[in-house]
Amino acid sequence: MDMKDLCTAAMNEEQRHIRTVLATVVHVEGHAYRKEGVSMILTEDGRHYGTISPGCLEEDLCARVEQAWNHDGVCMVEYDMRPKDDLSWGENIGCGGLLHILLEPVRGILRDTLLSMNDHLGRGEVVMLTRSFDRNGVEVNYQLLSEGHSLKNGEPNRSEHESEAVGSSLPLPPAPLVLAHGYSNTDSDPKSKGQSAQSDPSTGNYVFVRTYRPKPRLVLIGAGDDSRMVSMLAQSSGFDVVIGDWREALCTPERFPGAQCVIGFPQRLLEQIKPGQGDYLLLMSHNFPREREWIELLEGCPYAYLGIMGSSERTRRLFEGLPNYPHVHSPVGLSIGADGPDEIAISIAAELIAVKRGKQSRSKEVTVHEHRRTRAGSR
C-alpha cells in the first residue's frame, strides 16, 4: 500500500472509533525485507494495512498498539535479526538485519499531518515529510512540504526557506527541497530512494526525511477479458487504473473492480481521461483502426510509458508514417516466456513495475530499440 492508502485507512478507522498506530522503518542495518521509509497502519483490534516484513513482525507489532498509544514519549521498537542462535529472531524469521521501527499514534499533530498528506497526494502533488526526534524524547516533530509550499503541523507556513520543526533542537536537512509536479512513483534518479536521514541511532537522535509521490496512473484502452487481470495486477502493484473502451457492456465496474471506467471512442476518451505527464498508457483493444487513432492523438503527450499489445509487425504498421514516439514498449511485457492471458498479464505488470522503479531488463531495451530501427527503416 502506498502512503495515500495508509492515510485513507487511518481516517476510515478513526471514523469507526478504532485507534491506530503508524509504524515506520527509520533505520536498517544488514538485510531486510523492506527498506527504510516503509510504513504500515496497525489497529487496536489486531489488524494491519501494509507490511514491513514477510509476515513475521506484524503480529508482534499489532500487540504493541496499546503500549504505543499510552506511551508518554517516543516509542521505538528494535528487532535485531542478525544472530543465528536457536532463540533469535534470525532463526525464526529466516533473514538477518537490524530494524528500528517508530510507532506513532495517529492523533493530534500526526493525524492533521496525514490528513494534509492525503489531500495533497489526492491532488497529484509530491510531498516531503520530515520527522525529527530523540528516541528518549517526549514527541516527534513534523514538517510537511508540498511542491515548494511549506506546511507546518498541517498549516501553511510563510516560506519553505523559513520553515522550522516545532520544538526541535535537531538540525533539519539543508534547504528543504522544491518538489516537482508529477505522477511518477520513483525519483528521476533510479538510485535515489526518495528519502534521507541525518541520524545517529547510537545516540538516539533521528532526522528522517521521506518523499511521497502520488500513485502513477495506468490508462488501459480495451475492456476485453485479457485486460481484467492486467487491471487487477496493476492495482495491486500501486497503480490507479482507468479503463477506456467504446463498448459499454464490457467497460463496467463489475468487470473491473477498483478501476475507473470511461466509455467512448478515442477522441471522446482523450477529452475525458486527459492523459498527461507520468501516465502509463496501454493499448489492448485489439482494434487496429481505434489504436491507430489513439496513437495519432497521443503525439506530443508527455506520458511515461506506451505499451502496445501485439506483434512487432503489427506495431510497425500502427506507427507507419508517424514520427518517432518515446517510451514505446512493444511487444508489451517482459520476456518471461508467458503463454496465455494470465501469464501475459503477469509479464505486463512486471514491466510496469520495472519502468516505475527505473529498472528495465537489457533484453527488453534491445527489443524496444530493434522495434524503433524497424519502424524507422520502413519509412
Short mmCIF file of N, CA and C in Angstrom, two decimals, residues 1 6 23 25 33-35 37-42 48-58 61:
data_model
loop_
_atom_site.label_atom_id
_atom_site.label_comp_id
_atom_site.label_asym_id
_atom_site.label_seq_id
_atom_site.Cartn_x
_atom_site.Cartn_y
_atom_site.Cartn_z
N MET A 1 0.85 -1.19 0.00
CA MET A 1 0.00 0.00 0.00
C MET A 1 0.88 1.24 0.00
N LEU A 6 -2.58 4.35 3.10
CA LEU A 6 -2.44 4.26 4.55
C LEU A 6 -3.14 5.43 5.24
N ALA A 23 3.36 2.65 11.91
CA ALA A 23 4.67 2.05 12.13
C ALA A 23 5.55 2.35 10.92
N VAL A 25 9.65 2.14 9.37
CA VAL A 25 11.04 1.70 9.50
C VAL A 25 11.94 2.91 9.28
N TYR A 33 13.64 -7.20 4.58
CA TYR A 33 12.62 -7.48 3.56
C TYR A 33 12.17 -6.20 2.87
N ARG A 34 11.99 -5.13 3.66
CA ARG A 34 11.61 -3.83 3.11
C ARG A 34 12.66 -2.81 3.50
N LYS A 35 12.71 -1.69 2.81
CA LYS A 35 13.74 -0.68 3.02
C LYS A 35 13.27 0.38 4.02
N GLY A 37 11.89 3.68 5.45
CA GLY A 37 10.84 4.54 4.96
C GLY A 37 9.51 3.86 4.78
N VAL A 38 9.49 2.53 4.71
CA VAL A 38 8.23 1.83 4.51
C VAL A 38 7.39 1.94 5.77
N SER A 39 6.08 2.08 5.60
CA SER A 39 5.17 2.27 6.73
C SER A 39 4.00 1.30 6.64
N MET A 40 3.31 1.15 7.76
CA MET A 40 2.08 0.39 7.80
C MET A 40 1.20 0.95 8.91
N ILE A 41 -0.10 0.69 8.82
CA ILE A 41 -1.04 1.10 9.84
C ILE A 41 -1.43 -0.12 10.67
N LEU A 42 -1.35 0.02 12.00
CA LEU A 42 -1.74 -1.04 12.93
C LEU A 42 -3.01 -0.60 13.65
N HIS A 48 -3.95 -4.95 10.34
CA HIS A 48 -2.93 -4.04 9.84
C HIS A 48 -3.14 -3.79 8.35
N TYR A 49 -2.69 -2.64 7.90
CA TYR A 49 -2.70 -2.25 6.49
C TYR A 49 -1.26 -2.07 6.05
N GLY A 50 -0.86 -2.77 4.99
CA GLY A 50 0.52 -2.72 4.53
C GLY A 50 1.37 -3.73 5.30
N THR A 51 2.62 -3.85 4.87
CA THR A 51 3.54 -4.80 5.50
C THR A 51 4.94 -4.19 5.57
N ILE A 52 5.72 -4.63 6.54
CA ILE A 52 7.13 -4.25 6.60
C ILE A 52 8.02 -5.48 6.69
N SER A 53 7.41 -6.67 6.70
CA SER A 53 8.18 -7.91 6.76
C SER A 53 7.43 -8.97 5.97
N PRO A 54 7.99 -10.15 5.81
CA PRO A 54 7.27 -11.22 5.12
C PRO A 54 6.07 -11.75 5.90
N GLY A 55 5.76 -11.12 7.02
CA GLY A 55 4.63 -11.55 7.84
C GLY A 55 5.04 -11.98 9.23
N CYS A 56 6.32 -11.86 9.54
CA CYS A 56 6.81 -12.36 10.82
C CYS A 56 6.83 -11.30 11.92
N LEU A 57 6.78 -10.01 11.58
CA LEU A 57 6.82 -8.96 12.60
C LEU A 57 5.45 -8.35 12.87
N GLU A 58 4.53 -8.51 11.93
CA GLU A 58 3.26 -7.79 12.02
C GLU A 58 2.46 -8.14 13.28
N LEU A 61 4.00 -6.46 16.22
CA LEU A 61 3.76 -5.02 16.19
C LEU A 61 2.33 -4.68 16.56
#
